[in-house]
């Protein structure tokens, strides 16, 4: 591979992409993105997004595990395919989540105050915190992987960062499903 811009500036690109991504999420959460800038969707679709995102999360857990197992077996191509699939699933999840957030707003927790305070909020905070911490790690691992030949990746900290990112992703996706169950199924 050539010594291109992205290869020389993996850390800087990771920082910029992370800041832009997190800024978009914060803007949507804080209501800075007006719903009028997004295309309209039928109510049934907007209502289906939480269930669709729970399914995406479950599939993403599977693709992370497949990718993890593949790399432990030395199956680099299968690992790459699984992790790229996970990244696409995460992007789809985030796009759908942010779309629903902007056009619909947040969903109130339907359960009691004690469950809200001592179960729902801690699970939600950990889920969101892990997702936000994972973003720069995922960008970094992806940029290392896409800017180097396979044999060169072993000379980077891709494996270490990737393990941490995958672990955070797994827990975040799992907790996201727990949040979904508490908001839409259990209460």
PDB file of N, CA and C in Angstrom, residues 71-171:
ATOM      1  N   UNK A  71     -10.845 -14.510  13.549  1.00  0.00           N
ATOM      2  CA  UNK A  71      -9.464 -14.031  13.662  1.00  0.00           C
ATOM      3  C   UNK A  71      -8.657 -14.934  14.592  1.00  0.00           C
ATOM      4  N   UNK A  72      -9.299 -15.511  15.592  1.00  0.00           N
ATOM      5  CA  UNK A  72      -8.585 -16.450  16.473  1.00  0.00           C
ATOM      6  C   UNK A  72      -8.174 -17.707  15.714  1.00  0.00           C
ATOM      7  N   UNK A  73      -8.896 -18.015  14.647  1.00  0.00           N
ATOM      8  CA  UNK A  73      -8.565 -19.168  13.803  1.00  0.00           C
ATOM      9  C   UNK A  73      -7.670 -18.786  12.621  1.00  0.00           C
ATOM     10  N   UNK A  74      -7.318 -17.509  12.538  1.00  0.00           N
ATOM     11  CA  UNK A  74      -6.469 -17.061  11.442  1.00  0.00           C
ATOM     12  C   UNK A  74      -7.210 -16.825  10.136  1.00  0.00           C
ATOM     13  N   UNK A  75      -8.528 -16.764  10.192  1.00  0.00           N
ATOM     14  CA  UNK A  75      -9.358 -16.552   8.995  1.00  0.00           C
ATOM     15  C   UNK A  75      -9.569 -15.051   8.806  1.00  0.00           C
ATOM     16  N   UNK A  76      -8.561 -14.396   8.237  1.00  0.00           N
ATOM     17  CA  UNK A  76      -8.555 -12.936   8.124  1.00  0.00           C
ATOM     18  C   UNK A  76      -9.698 -12.429   7.256  1.00  0.00           C
ATOM     19  N   UNK A  77      -9.933 -13.063   6.112  1.00  0.00           N
ATOM     20  CA  UNK A  77     -11.003 -12.594   5.222  1.00  0.00           C
ATOM     21  C   UNK A  77     -12.373 -12.699   5.885  1.00  0.00           C
ATOM     22  N   UNK A  78     -12.603 -13.788   6.594  1.00  0.00           N
ATOM     23  CA  UNK A  78     -13.887 -13.949   7.289  1.00  0.00           C
ATOM     24  C   UNK A  78     -14.012 -12.923   8.424  1.00  0.00           C
ATOM     25  N   UNK A  79     -12.914 -12.694   9.132  1.00  0.00           N
ATOM     26  CA  UNK A  79     -12.894 -11.685  10.186  1.00  0.00           C
ATOM     27  C   UNK A  79     -13.237 -10.314   9.606  1.00  0.00           C
ATOM     28  N   UNK A  80     -12.574  -9.965   8.522  1.00  0.00           N
ATOM     29  CA  UNK A  80     -12.803  -8.659   7.890  1.00  0.00           C
ATOM     30  C   UNK A  80     -14.265  -8.520   7.478  1.00  0.00           C
ATOM     31  N   UNK A  81     -14.808  -9.556   6.846  1.00  0.00           N
ATOM     32  CA  UNK A  81     -16.205  -9.502   6.405  1.00  0.00           C
ATOM     33  C   UNK A  81     -17.157  -9.336   7.594  1.00  0.00           C
ATOM     34  N   UNK A  82     -16.886 -10.046   8.669  1.00  0.00           N
ATOM     35  CA  UNK A  82     -17.760  -9.956   9.846  1.00  0.00           C
ATOM     36  C   UNK A  82     -17.686  -8.577  10.488  1.00  0.00           C
ATOM     37  N   UNK A  83     -16.486  -8.024  10.580  1.00  0.00           N
ATOM     38  CA  UNK A  83     -16.348  -6.726  11.235  1.00  0.00           C
ATOM     39  C   UNK A  83     -16.880  -5.591  10.353  1.00  0.00           C
ATOM     40  N   UNK A  84     -16.708  -5.697   9.052  1.00  0.00           N
ATOM     41  CA  UNK A  84     -17.311  -4.704   8.150  1.00  0.00           C
ATOM     42  C   UNK A  84     -18.831  -4.793   8.243  1.00  0.00           C
ATOM     43  N   UNK A  85     -19.357  -6.012   8.296  1.00  0.00           N
ATOM     44  CA  UNK A  85     -20.807  -6.189   8.452  1.00  0.00           C
ATOM     45  C   UNK A  85     -21.282  -5.567   9.754  1.00  0.00           C
ATOM     46  N   UNK A  86     -20.532  -5.777  10.838  1.00  0.00           N
ATOM     47  CA  UNK A  86     -20.892  -5.169  12.123  1.00  0.00           C
ATOM     48  C   UNK A  86     -20.911  -3.655  12.018  1.00  0.00           C
ATOM     49  N   UNK A  87     -19.929  -3.097  11.338  1.00  0.00           N
ATOM     50  CA  UNK A  87     -19.855  -1.643  11.182  1.00  0.00           C
ATOM     51  C   UNK A  87     -21.062  -1.125  10.392  1.00  0.00           C
ATOM     52  N   UNK A  88     -21.428  -1.826   9.342  1.00  0.00           N
ATOM     53  CA  UNK A  88     -22.598  -1.433   8.546  1.00  0.00           C
ATOM     54  C   UNK A  88     -23.866  -1.547   9.391  1.00  0.00           C
ATOM     55  N   UNK A  89     -23.969  -2.612  10.168  1.00  0.00           N
ATOM     56  CA  UNK A  89     -25.127  -2.769  11.055  1.00  0.00           C
ATOM     57  C   UNK A  89     -25.192  -1.636  12.080  1.00  0.00           C
ATOM     58  N   UNK A  90     -24.041  -1.286  12.648  1.00  0.00           N
ATOM     59  CA  UNK A  90     -24.006  -0.187  13.615  1.00  0.00           C
ATOM     60  C   UNK A  90     -24.424   1.123  12.953  1.00  0.00           C
ATOM     61  N   UNK A  91     -23.935   1.368  11.744  1.00  0.00           N
ATOM     62  CA  UNK A  91     -24.302   2.600  11.030  1.00  0.00           C
ATOM     63  C   UNK A  91     -25.809   2.623  10.757  1.00  0.00           C
ATOM     64  N   UNK A  92     -26.363   1.477  10.359  1.00  0.00           N
ATOM     65  CA  UNK A  92     -27.811   1.399  10.120  1.00  0.00           C
ATOM     66  C   UNK A  92     -28.580   1.638  11.417  1.00  0.00           C
ATOM     67  N   UNK A  93     -28.129   0.995  12.491  1.00  0.00           N
ATOM     68  CA  UNK A  93     -28.755   1.195  13.798  1.00  0.00           C
ATOM     69  C   UNK A  93     -28.750   2.672  14.167  1.00  0.00           C
ATOM     70  N   UNK A  94     -27.587   3.289  14.052  1.00  0.00           N
ATOM     71  CA  UNK A  94     -27.455   4.684  14.468  1.00  0.00           C
ATOM     72  C   UNK A  94     -28.308   5.602  13.595  1.00  0.00           C
ATOM     73  N   UNK A  95     -28.300   5.366  12.293  1.00  0.00           N
ATOM     74  CA  UNK A  95     -29.113   6.194  11.394  1.00  0.00           C
ATOM     75  C   UNK A  95     -30.599   6.075  11.740  1.00  0.00           C
ATOM     76  N   UNK A  96     -31.057   4.848  11.971  1.00  0.00           N
ATOM     77  CA  UNK A  96     -32.462   4.648  12.327  1.00  0.00           C
ATOM     78  C   UNK A  96     -32.785   5.257  13.690  1.00  0.00           C
ATOM     79  N   UNK A  97     -31.907   5.053  14.654  1.00  0.00           N
ATOM     80  CA  UNK A  97     -32.114   5.607  15.989  1.00  0.00           C
ATOM     81  C   UNK A  97     -32.199   7.134  15.930  1.00  0.00           C
ATOM     82  N   UNK A  98     -31.243   7.757  15.245  1.00  0.00           N
ATOM     83  CA  UNK A  98     -31.227   9.220  15.174  1.00  0.00           C
ATOM     84  C   UNK A  98     -32.426   9.744  14.388  1.00  0.00           C
ATOM     85  N   UNK A  99     -32.799   9.052  13.326  1.00  0.00           N
ATOM     86  CA  UNK A  99     -33.980   9.461  12.559  1.00  0.00           C
ATOM     87  C   UNK A  99     -35.209   9.478  13.467  1.00  0.00           C
ATOM     88  N   UNK A 100     -35.430   8.380  14.190  1.00  0.00           N
ATOM     89  CA  UNK A 100     -36.593   8.296  15.075  1.00  0.00           C
ATOM     90  C   UNK A 100     -36.518   9.342  16.177  1.00  0.00           C
ATOM     91  N   UNK A 101     -35.337   9.554  16.704  1.00  0.00           N
ATOM     92  CA  UNK A 101     -35.159  10.552  17.754  1.00  0.00           C
ATOM     93  C   UNK A 101     -35.547  11.942  17.268  1.00  0.00           C
ATOM     94  N   UNK A 102     -35.135  12.283  16.053  1.00  0.00           N
ATOM     95  CA  UNK A 102     -35.418  13.615  15.512  1.00  0.00           C
ATOM     96  C   UNK A 102     -36.903  13.763  15.173  1.00  0.00           C
ATOM     97  N   UNK A 103     -37.505  12.755  14.543  1.00  0.00           N
ATOM     98  CA  UNK A 103     -38.904  12.909  14.106  1.00  0.00           C
ATOM     99  C   UNK A 103     -39.921  12.533  15.177  1.00  0.00           C
ATOM    100  N   UNK A 104     -39.525  11.764  16.169  1.00  0.00           N
ATOM    101  CA  UNK A 104     -40.469  11.295  17.178  1.00  0.00           C
ATOM    102  C   UNK A 104     -40.136  11.790  18.584  1.00  0.00           C
ATOM    103  N   UNK A 105     -38.875  11.967  18.870  1.00  0.00           N
ATOM    104  CA  UNK A 105     -38.452  12.336  20.223  1.00  0.00           C
ATOM    105  C   UNK A 105     -38.122  11.101  21.040  1.00  0.00           C
ATOM    106  N   UNK A 106     -37.817  11.334  22.296  1.00  0.00           N
ATOM    107  CA  UNK A 106     -37.461  10.219  23.168  1.00  0.00           C
ATOM    108  C   UNK A 106     -38.706   9.483  23.632  1.00  0.00           C
ATOM    109  N   UNK A 107     -38.512   8.273  24.083  1.00  0.00           N
ATOM    110  CA  UNK A 107     -39.609   7.460  24.607  1.00  0.00           C
ATOM    111  C   UNK A 107     -39.526   7.459  26.124  1.00  0.00           C
ATOM    112  N   UNK A 108     -40.606   7.814  26.753  1.00  0.00           N
ATOM    113  CA  UNK A 108     -40.668   7.825  28.214  1.00  0.00           C
ATOM    114  C   UNK A 108     -40.649   6.387  28.738  1.00  0.00           C
ATOM    115  N   UNK A 109     -39.947   6.170  29.837  1.00  0.00           N
ATOM    116  CA  UNK A 109     -39.930   4.849  30.464  1.00  0.00           C
ATOM    117  C   UNK A 109     -41.289   4.585  31.100  1.00  0.00           C
ATOM    118  N   UNK A 110     -41.938   3.479  30.719  1.00  0.00           N
ATOM    119  CA  UNK A 110     -43.292   3.232  31.215  1.00  0.00           C
ATOM    120  C   UNK A 110     -43.353   2.552  32.581  1.00  0.00           C
ATOM    121  N   UNK A 111     -42.228   2.154  33.142  1.00  0.00           N
ATOM    122  CA  UNK A 111     -42.223   1.440  34.415  1.00  0.00           C
ATOM    123  C   UNK A 111     -42.230   2.366  35.614  1.00  0.00           C
ATOM    124  N   UNK A 112     -42.178   1.755  36.778  1.00  0.00           N
ATOM    125  CA  UNK A 112     -42.216   2.497  38.031  1.00  0.00           C
ATOM    126  C   UNK A 112     -40.928   3.237  38.336  1.00  0.00           C
ATOM    127  N   UNK A 113     -41.003   4.141  39.307  1.00  0.00           N
ATOM    128  CA  UNK A 113     -39.886   4.998  39.665  1.00  0.00           C
ATOM    129  C   UNK A 113     -38.666   4.252  40.177  1.00  0.00           C
ATOM    130  N   UNK A 114     -38.871   3.207  40.972  1.00  0.00           N
ATOM    131  CA  UNK A 114     -37.740   2.456  41.507  1.00  0.00           C
ATOM    132  C   UNK A 114     -37.010   1.715  40.393  1.00  0.00           C
ATOM    133  N   UNK A 115     -37.743   1.065  39.532  1.00  0.00           N
ATOM    134  CA  UNK A 115     -37.136   0.357  38.399  1.00  0.00           C
ATOM    135  C   UNK A 115     -36.447   1.358  37.482  1.00  0.00           C
ATOM    136  N   UNK A 116     -37.070   2.482  37.267  1.00  0.00           N
ATOM    137  CA  UNK A 116     -36.487   3.539  36.431  1.00  0.00           C
ATOM    138  C   UNK A 116     -35.146   3.999  36.999  1.00  0.00           C
ATOM    139  N   UNK A 117     -35.133   4.285  38.289  1.00  0.00           N
ATOM    140  CA  UNK A 117     -33.949   4.846  38.935  1.00  0.00           C
ATOM    141  C   UNK A 117     -32.818   3.838  39.089  1.00  0.00           C
ATOM    142  N   UNK A 118     -33.152   2.628  39.502  1.00  0.00           N
ATOM    143  CA  UNK A 118     -32.109   1.680  39.870  1.00  0.00           C
ATOM    144  C   UNK A 118     -31.814   0.608  38.830  1.00  0.00           C
ATOM    145  N   UNK A 119     -32.637   0.503  37.800  1.00  0.00           N
ATOM    146  CA  UNK A 119     -32.375  -0.494  36.755  1.00  0.00           C
ATOM    147  C   UNK A 119     -32.263   0.175  35.393  1.00  0.00           C
ATOM    148  N   UNK A 120     -33.343   0.819  34.958  1.00  0.00           N
ATOM    149  CA  UNK A 120     -33.374   1.375  33.601  1.00  0.00           C
ATOM    150  C   UNK A 120     -32.284   2.419  33.370  1.00  0.00           C
ATOM    151  N   UNK A 121     -32.222   3.449  34.204  1.00  0.00           N
ATOM    152  CA  UNK A 121     -31.228   4.510  33.999  1.00  0.00           C
ATOM    153  C   UNK A 121     -29.789   3.993  34.020  1.00  0.00           C
ATOM    154  N   UNK A 122     -29.395   3.158  35.003  1.00  0.00           N
ATOM    155  CA  UNK A 122     -28.021   2.644  34.952  1.00  0.00           C
ATOM    156  C   UNK A 122     -27.726   1.839  33.683  1.00  0.00           C
ATOM    157  N   UNK A 123     -28.663   1.006  33.261  1.00  0.00           N
ATOM    158  CA  UNK A 123     -28.460   0.217  32.037  1.00  0.00           C
ATOM    159  C   UNK A 123     -28.332   1.151  30.840  1.00  0.00           C
ATOM    160  N   UNK A 124     -29.203   2.149  30.759  1.00  0.00           N
ATOM    161  CA  UNK A 124     -29.162   3.103  29.650  1.00  0.00           C
ATOM    162  C   UNK A 124     -27.847   3.890  29.631  1.00  0.00           C
ATOM    163  N   UNK A 125     -27.426   4.364  30.783  1.00  0.00           N
ATOM    164  CA  UNK A 125     -26.190   5.157  30.863  1.00  0.00           C
ATOM    165  C   UNK A 125     -24.979   4.316  30.457  1.00  0.00           C
ATOM    166  N   UNK A 126     -24.901   3.098  30.948  1.00  0.00           N
ATOM    167  CA  UNK A 126     -23.773   2.233  30.582  1.00  0.00           C
ATOM    168  C   UNK A 126     -23.819   1.908  29.089  1.00  0.00           C
ATOM    169  N   UNK A 127     -25.005   1.587  28.582  1.00  0.00           N
ATOM    170  CA  UNK A 127     -25.171   1.303  27.147  1.00  0.00           C
ATOM    171  C   UNK A 127     -24.673   2.476  26.301  1.00  0.00           C
ATOM    172  N   UNK A 128     -25.134   3.669  26.619  1.00  0.00           N
ATOM    173  CA  UNK A 128     -24.742   4.850  25.828  1.00  0.00           C
ATOM    174  C   UNK A 128     -23.267   5.186  26.027  1.00  0.00           C
ATOM    175  N   UNK A 129     -22.783   5.070  27.248  1.00  0.00           N
ATOM    176  CA  UNK A 129     -21.373   5.361  27.508  1.00  0.00           C
ATOM    177  C   UNK A 129     -20.453   4.426  26.749  1.00  0.00           C
ATOM    178  N   UNK A 130     -20.759   3.140  26.766  1.00  0.00           N
ATOM    179  CA  UNK A 130     -19.924   2.174  26.041  1.00  0.00           C
ATOM    180  C   UNK A 130     -19.967   2.432  24.537  1.00  0.00           C
ATOM    181  N   UNK A 131     -21.146   2.771  24.029  1.00  0.00           N
ATOM    182  CA  UNK A 131     -21.255   3.061  22.600  1.00  0.00           C
ATOM    183  C   UNK A 131     -20.393   4.266  22.229  1.00  0.00           C
ATOM    184  N   UNK A 132     -20.413   5.280  23.069  1.00  0.00           N
ATOM    185  CA  UNK A 132     -19.619   6.486  22.767  1.00  0.00           C
ATOM    186  C   UNK A 132     -18.121   6.223  22.885  1.00  0.00           C
ATOM    187  N   UNK A 133     -17.719   5.431  23.853  1.00  0.00           N
ATOM    188  CA  UNK A 133     -16.300   5.096  23.995  1.00  0.00           C
ATOM    189  C   UNK A 133     -15.853   4.204  22.842  1.00  0.00           C
ATOM    190  N   UNK A 134     -16.741   3.338  22.377  1.00  0.00           N
ATOM    191  CA  UNK A 134     -16.389   2.417  21.288  1.00  0.00           C
ATOM    192  C   UNK A 134     -16.166   3.141  19.961  1.00  0.00           C
ATOM    193  N   UNK A 135     -16.836   4.261  19.753  1.00  0.00           N
ATOM    194  CA  UNK A 135     -16.757   4.942  18.453  1.00  0.00           C
ATOM    195  C   UNK A 135     -15.318   5.236  18.033  1.00  0.00           C
ATOM    196  N   UNK A 136     -14.510   5.927  18.823  1.00  0.00           N
ATOM    197  CA  UNK A 136     -13.142   6.185  18.368  1.00  0.00           C
ATOM    198  C   UNK A 136     -12.310   4.914  18.231  1.00  0.00           C
ATOM    199  N   UNK A 137     -12.552   3.937  19.098  1.00  0.00           N
ATOM    200  CA  UNK A 137     -11.801   2.682  19.005  1.00  0.00           C
ATOM    201  C   UNK A 137     -12.118   1.944  17.714  1.00  0.00           C
ATOM    202  N   UNK A 138     -13.389   1.940  17.354  1.00  0.00           N
ATOM    203  CA  UNK A 138     -13.801   1.286  16.106  1.00  0.00           C
ATOM    204  C   UNK A 138     -13.203   2.018  14.909  1.00  0.00           C
ATOM    205  N   UNK A 139     -13.300   3.341  14.895  1.00  0.00           N
ATOM    206  CA  UNK A 139     -12.688   4.106  13.794  1.00  0.00           C
ATOM    207  C   UNK A 139     -11.196   3.802  13.685  1.00  0.00           C
ATOM    208  N   UNK A 140     -10.522   3.794  14.815  1.00  0.00           N
ATOM    209  CA  UNK A 140      -9.079   3.563  14.819  1.00  0.00           C
ATOM    210  C   UNK A 140      -8.756   2.174  14.251  1.00  0.00           C
ATOM    211  N   UNK A 141      -9.447   1.149  14.745  1.00  0.00           N
ATOM    212  CA  UNK A 141      -9.206  -0.216  14.264  1.00  0.00           C
ATOM    213  C   UNK A 141      -9.518  -0.335  12.770  1.00  0.00           C
ATOM    214  N   UNK A 142     -10.618   0.276  12.351  1.00  0.00           N
ATOM    215  CA  UNK A 142     -10.980   0.227  10.922  1.00  0.00           C
ATOM    216  C   UNK A 142      -9.968   0.959  10.055  1.00  0.00           C
ATOM    217  N   UNK A 143      -9.528   2.108  10.505  1.00  0.00           N
ATOM    218  CA  UNK A 143      -8.540   2.860   9.724  1.00  0.00           C
ATOM    219  C   UNK A 143      -7.206   2.122   9.639  1.00  0.00           C
ATOM    220  N   UNK A 144      -6.787   1.516  10.728  1.00  0.00           N
ATOM    221  CA  UNK A 144      -5.569   0.713  10.671  1.00  0.00           C
ATOM    222  C   UNK A 144      -5.731  -0.435   9.677  1.00  0.00           C
ATOM    223  N   UNK A 145      -6.874  -1.106   9.746  1.00  0.00           N
ATOM    224  CA  UNK A 145      -7.105  -2.267   8.888  1.00  0.00           C
ATOM    225  C   UNK A 145      -7.220  -1.896   7.415  1.00  0.00           C
ATOM    226  N   UNK A 146      -7.777  -0.731   7.128  1.00  0.00           N
ATOM    227  CA  UNK A 146      -7.993  -0.362   5.719  1.00  0.00           C
ATOM    228  C   UNK A 146      -6.817   0.372   5.096  1.00  0.00           C
ATOM    229  N   UNK A 147      -5.844   0.759   5.902  1.00  0.00           N
ATOM    230  CA  UNK A 147      -4.705   1.501   5.351  1.00  0.00           C
ATOM    231  C   UNK A 147      -3.424   0.667   5.324  1.00  0.00           C
ATOM    232  N   UNK A 148      -3.530  -0.597   5.665  1.00  0.00           N
ATOM    233  CA  UNK A 148      -2.357  -1.468   5.697  1.00  0.00           C
ATOM    234  C   UNK A 148      -2.651  -2.820   5.074  1.00  0.00           C
ATOM    235  N   UNK A 149      -1.614  -3.450   4.567  1.00  0.00           N
ATOM    236  CA  UNK A 149      -1.739  -4.836   4.110  1.00  0.00           C
ATOM    237  C   UNK A 149      -1.910  -5.717   5.339  1.00  0.00           C
ATOM    238  N   UNK A 150      -2.478  -6.881   5.153  1.00  0.00           N
ATOM    239  CA  UNK A 150      -2.757  -7.778   6.273  1.00  0.00           C
ATOM    240  C   UNK A 150      -1.497  -8.042   7.087  1.00  0.00           C
ATOM    241  N   UNK A 151      -0.400  -8.328   6.445  1.00  0.00           N
ATOM    242  CA  UNK A 151       0.821  -8.659   7.197  1.00  0.00           C
ATOM    243  C   UNK A 151       1.354  -7.458   7.985  1.00  0.00           C
ATOM    244  N   UNK A 152       1.004  -6.248   7.553  1.00  0.00           N
ATOM    245  CA  UNK A 152       1.445  -5.047   8.273  1.00  0.00           C
ATOM    246  C   UNK A 152       0.584  -4.758   9.504  1.00  0.00           C
ATOM    247  N   UNK A 153      -0.629  -5.231   9.483  1.00  0.00           N
ATOM    248  CA  UNK A 153      -1.551  -4.967  10.593  1.00  0.00           C
ATOM    249  C   UNK A 153      -1.015  -5.570  11.892  1.00  0.00           C
ATOM    250  N   UNK A 154      -0.318  -6.687  11.781  1.00  0.00           N
ATOM    251  CA  UNK A 154       0.223  -7.344  12.973  1.00  0.00           C
ATOM    252  C   UNK A 154       1.279  -6.496  13.675  1.00  0.00           C
ATOM    253  N   UNK A 155       1.836  -5.516  12.975  1.00  0.00           N
ATOM    254  CA  UNK A 155       2.833  -4.621  13.571  1.00  0.00           C
ATOM    255  C   UNK A 155       2.197  -3.380  14.194  1.00  0.00           C
ATOM    256  N   UNK A 156       0.888  -3.327  14.209  1.00  0.00           N
ATOM    257  CA  UNK A 156       0.170  -2.191  14.805  1.00  0.00           C
ATOM    258  C   UNK A 156      -0.553  -2.676  16.058  1.00  0.00           C
ATOM    259  N   UNK A 157      -1.248  -1.783  16.707  1.00  0.00           N
ATOM    260  CA  UNK A 157      -2.044  -2.195  17.875  1.00  0.00           C
ATOM    261  C   UNK A 157      -3.510  -2.443  17.491  1.00  0.00           C
ATOM    262  N   UNK A 158      -3.725  -2.797  16.223  1.00  0.00           N
ATOM    263  CA  UNK A 158      -5.070  -3.110  15.734  1.00  0.00           C
ATOM    264  C   UNK A 158      -5.723  -4.213  16.574  1.00  0.00           C
ATOM    265  N   UNK A 159      -4.988  -5.267  16.863  1.00  0.00           N
ATOM    266  CA  UNK A 159      -5.564  -6.390  17.607  1.00  0.00           C
ATOM    267  C   UNK A 159      -5.984  -5.971  19.013  1.00  0.00           C
ATOM    268  N   UNK A 160      -5.134  -5.217  19.690  1.00  0.00           N
ATOM    269  CA  UNK A 160      -5.449  -4.779  21.051  1.00  0.00           C
ATOM    270  C   UNK A 160      -6.650  -3.844  21.060  1.00  0.00           C
ATOM    271  N   UNK A 161      -6.612  -2.838  20.203  1.00  0.00           N
ATOM    272  CA  UNK A 161      -7.719  -1.882  20.127  1.00  0.00           C
ATOM    273  C   UNK A 161      -8.986  -2.588  19.657  1.00  0.00           C
ATOM    274  N   UNK A 162      -8.840  -3.484  18.688  1.00  0.00           N
ATOM    275  CA  UNK A 162      -9.993  -4.221  18.170  1.00  0.00           C
ATOM    276  C   UNK A 162     -10.665  -5.070  19.231  1.00  0.00           C
ATOM    277  N   UNK A 163      -9.861  -5.724  20.071  1.00  0.00           N
ATOM    278  CA  UNK A 163     -10.436  -6.530  21.156  1.00  0.00           C
ATOM    279  C   UNK A 163     -11.252  -5.670  22.113  1.00  0.00           C
ATOM    280  N   UNK A 164     -10.702  -4.521  22.471  1.00  0.00           N
ATOM    281  CA  UNK A 164     -11.415  -3.619  23.389  1.00  0.00           C
ATOM    282  C   UNK A 164     -12.687  -3.101  22.714  1.00  0.00           C
ATOM    283  N   UNK A 165     -12.563  -2.648  21.461  1.00  0.00           N
ATOM    284  CA  UNK A 165     -13.727  -2.121  20.736  1.00  0.00           C
ATOM    285  C   UNK A 165     -14.815  -3.190  20.602  1.00  0.00           C
ATOM    286  N   UNK A 166     -14.417  -4.411  20.252  1.00  0.00           N
ATOM    287  CA  UNK A 166     -15.395  -5.493  20.088  1.00  0.00           C
ATOM    288  C   UNK A 166     -16.073  -5.815  21.417  1.00  0.00           C
ATOM    289  N   UNK A 167     -15.309  -5.807  22.488  1.00  0.00           N
ATOM    290  CA  UNK A 167     -15.888  -6.077  23.813  1.00  0.00           C
ATOM    291  C   UNK A 167     -16.909  -5.010  24.196  1.00  0.00           C
ATOM    292  N   UNK A 168     -16.535  -3.755  23.989  1.00  0.00           N
ATOM    293  CA  UNK A 168     -17.459  -2.662  24.302  1.00  0.00           C
ATOM    294  C   UNK A 168     -18.701  -2.730  23.438  1.00  0.00           C
ATOM    295  N   UNK A 169     -18.499  -3.021  22.162  1.00  0.00           N
ATOM    296  CA  UNK A 169     -19.629  -3.154  21.239  1.00  0.00           C
ATOM    297  C   UNK A 169     -20.573  -4.263  21.686  1.00  0.00           C
ATOM    298  N   UNK A 170     -20.007  -5.419  22.033  1.00  0.00           N
ATOM    299  CA  UNK A 170     -20.846  -6.545  22.467  1.00  0.00           C
ATOM    300  C   UNK A 170     -21.722  -6.156  23.655  1.00  0.00           C
ATOM    301  N   UNK A 171     -21.113  -5.574  24.655  1.00  0.00           N
ATOM    302  CA  UNK A 171     -21.873  -5.207  25.849  1.00  0.00           C
ATOM    303  C   UNK A 171     -22.888  -4.107  25.524  1.00  0.00           C
TER     304      UNK A 171
END
